[in-house]
Amino acid sequence: MKGLAGRGSPLAALALASVAFISTAQTLRIMSPANGTLVNPGQRLTIEVTATGGPFAHILLAGDLPTGGIQDLTSPPYRFAFEIPKDVTPRRYAVWAWGFLDSGAEVHSNLVNIDVEPADAPVHLNVDPTPLYKHVGDIGYLITTATYRDGRFLDVMESTLVSYSSDNAAVARVDNVGRVYAVGAGSANIKVSYGRLHVIVPVTVPPLLKVLCGQEAVYVSKTAFFYVQFNMTPDPSDATVTWSLKPPLGHINAEGLYTAPSYVSKPQKVWVIATSVANPKLSGSLAIWVWPVGWQRPRWP
């Protein structure tokens, strides 16, 4: 029998497996409130936990829900009662039960989300920053605050009663907590809504490569200087470009100095194009008008 009961025997292995099963059979479950329950600041909340499979030395609540202090329960019924602070930030909070066995082992319950929101509607909604200017690939953060009739001023950025939407997702996307993702060049409007209140945040995302010039027109045989701006994060390691003209009227050198042709019979539009050397698929353009001698600006076509 001694040989059968040794540590390497099948009987010993079965016994060890049984002990392991018993040690992990204890469970905790939050029975109420249900996941997603909505409560108001100042409201009293009771969280009821059921323990099965054996005695627990201690059961606590864990998570980010403000409970007013640690409640350490050592025997059933495991009911945690507390008041939600009146100045709590409106948003969804997570809570779970955390149990300790006499052996020192720990057991966690299911996670329950509690949605804490004011019972009254705000009278003013503010969003900052506005407008928003971001490069492609950047992320912007909208800080949303609300003012209530009694003077309360709350951060409602993550409130489930606040919604965010974009009218041009090809330029800017927004998630449910006000993070704005710049995905393409152009303009978009982010709408932030809370009940009947809403704020529109204009978003501008410049092209990755932008051609600039200090003037919009040039007379024949005169010059204009063009330069480029890269709008990307991080900045390109090689910012050199090649220049071209469409139609090929005049000349532009490697530094971006454009010289207009010596003669045109009427105003001509010329597109000045810059193409990245490091990434030939990346380019930008800007138009300039070439004016004949004596052309007057009031007669702009």
Tab-separated table of C-alpha atoms in Angstrom:
chain	number	residue	atom	x	y	z
A	1	MET	CA	0.000	0.000	0.000
A	2	LYS	CA	2.835	2.334	0.766
A	3	GLY	CA	4.062	2.000	-2.791
A	4	LEU	CA	0.580	2.721	-4.178
A	5	ALA	CA	0.254	5.828	-2.047
A	6	GLY	CA	3.642	7.250	-3.054
A	7	ARG	CA	3.851	10.606	-4.761
A	8	GLY	CA	4.263	9.064	-8.175
A	9	SER	CA	1.383	6.596	-7.859
A	10	PRO	CA	-1.957	6.938	-9.742
A	11	LEU	CA	-3.750	7.117	-6.400
A	12	ALA	CA	-1.628	10.059	-5.293
A	13	ALA	CA	-2.201	11.819	-8.608
A	14	LEU	CA	-5.963	11.375	-8.218
A	15	ALA	CA	-5.814	12.755	-4.694
A	16	LEU	CA	-3.830	15.805	-5.796
A	17	ALA	CA	-6.246	16.437	-8.659
A	18	SER	CA	-9.158	16.289	-6.231
A	19	VAL	CA	-7.512	18.811	-3.924
A	20	ALA	CA	-6.850	21.136	-6.874
A	21	PHE	CA	-10.495	20.893	-7.961
A	22	ILE	CA	-11.727	21.681	-4.453
A	23	SER	CA	-9.371	24.657	-4.136
A	24	THR	CA	-10.661	26.196	-7.357
A	25	ALA	CA	-14.354	25.322	-6.927
A	26	GLN	CA	-15.152	28.437	-4.914
A	27	THR	CA	-16.896	31.054	-7.028
A	28	LEU	CA	-18.201	34.579	-6.634
A	29	ARG	CA	-20.953	36.180	-8.660
A	30	ILE	CA	-22.507	39.653	-8.588
A	31	MET	CA	-26.255	38.962	-8.635
A	32	SER	CA	-27.414	42.572	-8.615
A	33	PRO	CA	-27.458	45.144	-10.027
A	34	ALA	CA	-27.518	43.900	-13.611
A	35	ASN	CA	-24.764	44.792	-16.038
A	36	GLY	CA	-25.377	48.269	-17.517
A	37	THR	CA	-27.612	49.507	-14.682
A	38	LEU	CA	-28.098	53.278	-14.736
A	39	VAL	CA	-27.742	55.137	-11.431
A	40	ASN	CA	-27.594	58.830	-10.533
A	41	PRO	CA	-25.081	60.723	-8.408
A	42	GLY	CA	-26.316	60.864	-4.813
A	43	GLN	CA	-28.297	57.636	-5.234
A	44	ARG	CA	-27.751	54.759	-2.800
A	45	LEU	CA	-26.628	51.551	-4.478
A	46	THR	CA	-26.482	48.005	-3.123
A	47	ILE	CA	-24.294	45.372	-4.777
A	48	GLU	CA	-25.180	41.796	-3.819
A	49	VAL	CA	-22.601	39.042	-4.193
A	50	THR	CA	-23.233	35.299	-3.964
A	51	ALA	CA	-20.398	33.012	-2.841
A	52	THR	CA	-20.440	29.248	-3.486
A	53	GLY	CA	-18.136	26.311	-2.878
A	54	GLY	CA	-16.722	27.076	0.523
A	55	PRO	CA	-16.053	29.779	3.117
A	56	PHE	CA	-14.285	33.005	2.225
A	57	ALA	CA	-12.104	34.833	4.706
A	58	HIS	CA	-12.747	38.215	3.093
A	59	ILE	CA	-14.738	39.622	0.193
A	60	LEU	CA	-14.138	43.139	-1.133
A	61	LEU	CA	-15.300	45.199	-4.077
A	62	ALA	CA	-12.758	46.087	-6.769
A	63	GLY	CA	-12.871	48.330	-9.840
A	64	ASP	CA	-13.113	52.057	-10.473
A	65	LEU	CA	-16.614	52.670	-9.112
A	66	PRO	CA	-16.372	55.176	-6.210
A	67	THR	CA	-17.762	53.311	-3.204
A	68	GLY	CA	-16.833	55.762	-0.446
A	69	GLY	CA	-14.202	53.508	1.107
A	70	ILE	CA	-13.263	49.849	1.545
A	71	GLN	CA	-15.942	47.485	2.837
A	72	ASP	CA	-14.482	44.166	4.018
A	73	LEU	CA	-17.159	41.507	4.491
A	74	THR	CA	-16.238	38.281	6.261
A	75	SER	CA	-19.571	36.444	6.303
A	76	PRO	CA	-22.797	36.304	4.275
A	77	PRO	CA	-24.925	38.013	3.229
A	78	TYR	CA	-22.413	39.800	1.051
A	79	ARG	CA	-24.181	43.085	0.382
A	80	PHE	CA	-22.205	46.244	-0.254
A	81	ALA	CA	-24.276	49.414	0.208
A	82	PHE	CA	-22.977	52.921	-0.446
A	83	GLU	CA	-23.955	56.285	-1.893
A	84	ILE	CA	-22.714	57.394	-5.316
A	85	PRO	CA	-20.835	60.690	-4.794
A	86	LYS	CA	-22.734	63.720	-6.067
A	87	ASP	CA	-19.680	65.130	-7.857
A	88	VAL	CA	-18.704	61.898	-9.630
A	89	THR	CA	-17.710	62.124	-13.303
A	90	PRO	CA	-20.546	60.802	-15.491
A	91	ARG	CA	-19.447	57.650	-17.312
A	92	ARG	CA	-19.523	53.863	-17.184
A	93	TYR	CA	-17.709	52.280	-14.219
A	94	ALA	CA	-16.559	48.675	-13.773
A	95	VAL	CA	-16.910	46.717	-10.531
A	96	TRP	CA	-16.267	43.123	-9.476
A	97	ALA	CA	-15.989	41.149	-6.239
A	98	TRP	CA	-12.607	40.059	-4.954
A	99	GLY	CA	-12.548	37.144	-2.542
A	100	PHE	CA	-9.771	35.713	-0.378
A	101	LEU	CA	-9.745	32.131	0.913
A	102	ASP	CA	-8.154	30.981	4.167
A	103	SER	CA	-5.398	29.435	2.058
A	104	GLY	CA	-4.523	32.847	0.645
A	105	ALA	CA	-5.911	32.043	-2.795
A	106	GLU	CA	-7.925	34.743	-4.594
A	107	VAL	CA	-11.202	34.461	-6.499
A	108	HIS	CA	-12.716	37.107	-8.782
A	109	SER	CA	-16.368	37.438	-9.723
A	110	ASN	CA	-17.929	38.480	-13.002
A	111	LEU	CA	-17.457	42.099	-14.021
A	112	VAL	CA	-20.467	44.429	-13.973
A	113	ASN	CA	-20.631	47.872	-15.587
A	114	ILE	CA	-22.541	50.598	-13.729
A	115	ASP	CA	-23.541	53.661	-15.724
A	116	VAL	CA	-23.494	56.790	-13.544
A	117	GLU	CA	-25.301	59.748	-15.137
A	118	PRO	CA	-26.974	62.929	-13.771
A	119	ALA	CA	-30.755	62.801	-13.493
A	120	ASP	CA	-31.104	66.320	-14.951
A	121	ALA	CA	-30.066	67.642	-18.352
A	122	PRO	CA	-27.337	70.277	-18.755
A	123	VAL	CA	-28.083	73.837	-19.833
A	124	HIS	CA	-24.802	74.384	-21.665
A	125	LEU	CA	-22.383	72.141	-23.550
A	126	ASN	CA	-18.787	73.123	-24.270
A	127	VAL	CA	-16.231	71.322	-26.459
A	128	ASP	CA	-12.547	72.182	-26.678
A	129	PRO	CA	-10.513	72.572	-28.839
A	130	THR	CA	-12.512	73.970	-31.715
A	131	PRO	CA	-11.687	74.163	-34.551
A	132	LEU	CA	-9.375	71.153	-34.757
A	133	TYR	CA	-6.353	71.020	-37.079
A	134	LYS	CA	-4.564	67.677	-37.448
A	135	HIS	CA	-2.174	65.943	-39.819
A	136	VAL	CA	-3.025	62.601	-41.402
A	137	GLY	CA	-2.352	59.891	-38.820
A	138	ASP	CA	-2.717	62.218	-35.843
A	139	ILE	CA	-5.249	61.764	-33.028
A	140	GLY	CA	-7.084	64.683	-31.453
A	141	TYR	CA	-8.920	64.683	-28.128
A	142	LEU	CA	-12.160	66.592	-27.627
A	143	ILE	CA	-12.705	67.724	-24.034
A	144	THR	CA	-16.457	67.901	-23.467
A	145	THR	CA	-17.892	69.604	-20.397
A	146	ALA	CA	-21.437	70.422	-19.316
A	147	THR	CA	-22.906	73.082	-17.056
A	148	TYR	CA	-26.104	72.337	-15.101
A	149	ARG	CA	-28.817	74.621	-13.797
A	150	ASP	CA	-27.533	74.432	-10.204
A	151	GLY	CA	-24.031	75.512	-11.271
A	152	ARG	CA	-22.411	72.077	-11.474
A	153	PHE	CA	-19.639	71.875	-14.042
A	154	LEU	CA	-18.868	68.288	-15.073
A	155	ASP	CA	-16.536	66.473	-17.418
A	156	VAL	CA	-18.943	64.512	-19.649
A	157	MET	CA	-16.409	63.387	-22.237
A	158	GLU	CA	-17.077	59.686	-21.525
A	159	SER	CA	-20.737	60.029	-20.566
A	160	THR	CA	-22.962	57.476	-22.282
A	161	LEU	CA	-25.488	60.287	-22.836
A	162	VAL	CA	-23.004	62.139	-25.062
A	163	SER	CA	-22.697	61.064	-28.691
A	164	TYR	CA	-20.052	61.889	-31.290
A	165	SER	CA	-20.420	61.690	-35.072
A	166	SER	CA	-18.495	62.811	-38.176
A	167	ASP	CA	-20.027	64.027	-41.422
A	168	ASN	CA	-16.955	62.931	-43.402
A	169	ALA	CA	-15.359	59.736	-42.103
A	170	ALA	CA	-12.937	59.744	-45.044
A	171	VAL	CA	-11.272	62.777	-43.430
A	172	ALA	CA	-11.904	62.374	-39.695
A	173	ARG	CA	-13.358	59.544	-37.625
A	174	VAL	CA	-14.449	59.906	-34.006
A	175	ASP	CA	-15.040	57.284	-31.318
A	176	ASN	CA	-17.517	57.250	-28.443
A	177	VAL	CA	-15.268	59.169	-26.031
A	178	GLY	CA	-14.247	62.030	-28.334
A	179	ARG	CA	-10.997	60.752	-29.845
A	180	VAL	CA	-10.703	62.134	-33.384
A	181	TYR	CA	-8.624	60.214	-35.936
A	182	ALA	CA	-7.342	62.180	-38.959
A	183	VAL	CA	-7.419	59.698	-41.843
A	184	GLY	CA	-7.359	61.811	-45.019
A	185	ALA	CA	-6.881	65.345	-46.327
A	186	GLY	CA	-9.926	67.588	-46.401
A	187	SER	CA	-12.550	69.016	-44.073
A	188	ALA	CA	-15.070	67.417	-41.734
A	189	ASN	CA	-17.423	68.396	-38.951
A	190	ILE	CA	-17.651	66.524	-35.669
A	191	LYS	CA	-21.050	66.798	-33.990
A	192	VAL	CA	-21.089	66.421	-30.207
A	193	SER	CA	-24.593	65.932	-28.792
A	194	TYR	CA	-26.061	65.731	-25.299
A	195	GLY	CA	-29.846	65.650	-25.285
A	196	ARG	CA	-31.097	68.766	-27.084
A	197	LEU	CA	-27.678	70.424	-26.978
A	198	HIS	CA	-25.008	70.007	-29.618
A	199	VAL	CA	-21.707	71.561	-30.671
A	200	ILE	CA	-20.126	71.390	-34.145
A	201	VAL	CA	-16.325	71.113	-34.242
A	202	PRO	CA	-14.771	71.870	-37.678
A	203	VAL	CA	-11.816	69.626	-38.494
A	204	THR	CA	-9.175	70.444	-41.089
A	205	VAL	CA	-6.650	67.866	-42.269
A	206	PRO	CA	-4.110	69.364	-44.707
A	207	PRO	CA	-2.686	67.351	-47.618
A	208	LEU	CA	0.467	65.403	-46.854
A	209	LEU	CA	2.366	67.649	-49.276
A	210	LYS	CA	1.186	71.212	-49.811
A	211	VAL	CA	2.554	73.659	-52.382
A	212	LEU	CA	2.648	77.310	-51.296
A	213	CYS	CA	3.408	80.628	-52.949
A	214	GLY	CA	3.218	84.212	-51.768
A	215	GLN	CA	1.346	85.400	-54.852
A	216	GLU	CA	-1.528	84.228	-57.019
A	217	ALA	CA	-0.395	85.745	-60.331
A	218	VAL	CA	2.733	86.831	-62.162
A	219	TYR	CA	3.317	89.025	-65.226
A	220	VAL	CA	5.146	87.653	-68.253
A	221	SER	CA	8.915	87.264	-67.776
A	222	LYS	CA	8.554	87.844	-64.023
A	223	THR	CA	9.240	85.316	-61.245
A	224	ALA	CA	7.438	83.736	-58.326
A	225	PHE	CA	8.886	81.513	-55.628
A	226	PHE	CA	7.181	78.242	-54.685
A	227	TYR	CA	7.905	76.052	-51.686
A	228	VAL	CA	6.425	72.946	-50.076
A	229	GLN	CA	5.117	72.017	-46.672
A	230	PHE	CA	5.031	68.399	-45.505
A	231	ASN	CA	2.125	67.750	-43.141
A	232	MET	CA	2.878	64.397	-41.609
A	233	THR	CA	3.993	62.881	-38.341
A	234	PRO	CA	6.902	62.316	-38.078
A	235	ASP	CA	8.472	64.748	-40.546
A	236	PRO	CA	9.960	63.049	-43.615
A	237	SER	CA	13.670	62.273	-43.490
A	238	ASP	CA	14.004	63.464	-47.118
A	239	ALA	CA	11.981	66.606	-47.870
A	240	THR	CA	13.340	67.257	-51.351
A	241	VAL	CA	10.957	67.507	-54.312
A	242	THR	CA	11.055	67.749	-58.074
A	243	TRP	CA	9.114	70.500	-59.820
A	244	SER	CA	7.034	70.393	-63.006
A	245	LEU	CA	4.517	72.597	-64.841
A	246	LYS	CA	1.162	71.849	-66.469
A	247	PRO	CA	0.858	73.171	-69.121
A	248	PRO	CA	4.602	73.706	-69.607
A	249	LEU	CA	4.453	77.494	-69.793
A	250	GLY	CA	7.592	79.114	-68.465
A	251	HIS	CA	10.284	77.443	-66.377
A	252	ILE	CA	10.786	76.355	-62.754
A	253	ASN	CA	14.180	75.450	-61.315
A	254	ALA	CA	15.122	72.909	-58.630
A	255	GLU	CA	14.696	75.510	-55.870
A	256	GLY	CA	11.101	76.287	-56.849
A	257	LEU	CA	11.740	79.600	-58.604
A	258	TYR	CA	9.202	79.978	-61.415
A	259	THR	CA	9.876	82.261	-64.379
A	260	ALA	CA	6.852	83.138	-66.505
A	261	PRO	CA	7.050	82.934	-70.302
A	262	SER	CA	7.943	86.124	-72.177
A	263	TYR	CA	4.570	86.355	-73.901
A	264	VAL	CA	0.950	85.247	-73.495
A	265	SER	CA	-1.967	86.720	-75.425
A	266	LYS	CA	-4.376	86.383	-72.516
A	267	PRO	CA	-4.257	85.263	-68.872
A	268	GLN	CA	-3.097	81.647	-68.590
A	269	LYS	CA	-3.414	79.334	-65.598
A	270	VAL	CA	-0.362	77.192	-64.881
A	271	TRP	CA	-0.311	74.344	-62.346
A	272	VAL	CA	2.936	74.081	-60.426
A	273	ILE	CA	3.452	70.500	-59.262
A	274	ALA	CA	5.845	69.257	-56.577
A	275	THR	CA	6.621	65.540	-56.309
A	276	SER	CA	8.403	63.951	-53.348
A	277	VAL	CA	11.751	62.370	-54.208
A	278	ALA	CA	11.481	59.883	-51.346
A	279	ASN	CA	7.903	58.901	-52.285
A	280	PRO	CA	7.057	59.658	-55.945
A	281	LYS	CA	3.400	58.788	-55.264
A	282	LEU	CA	3.185	61.837	-53.014
A	283	SER	CA	2.631	65.159	-54.748
A	284	GLY	CA	0.901	68.497	-54.428
A	285	SER	CA	0.030	71.346	-56.756
A	286	LEU	CA	-0.907	74.999	-56.813
A	287	ALA	CA	-2.155	77.187	-59.683
A	288	ILE	CA	-0.687	80.532	-60.667
A	289	TRP	CA	-1.977	82.920	-63.349
A	290	VAL	CA	0.363	84.367	-65.958
A	291	TRP	CA	-0.781	87.854	-66.990
A	292	PRO	CA	0.030	89.689	-70.242
A	293	VAL	CA	1.687	93.079	-70.045
A	294	GLY	CA	-0.859	95.733	-69.086
A	295	TRP	CA	-3.390	93.274	-67.688
A	296	GLN	CA	-5.366	94.846	-64.847
A	297	ARG	CA	-6.476	92.852	-61.805
A	298	PRO	CA	-10.113	94.127	-61.912
A	299	ARG	CA	-10.502	92.205	-65.152
A	300	TRP	CA	-9.603	88.979	-63.373
A	301	PRO	CA	-11.218	86.144	-65.394
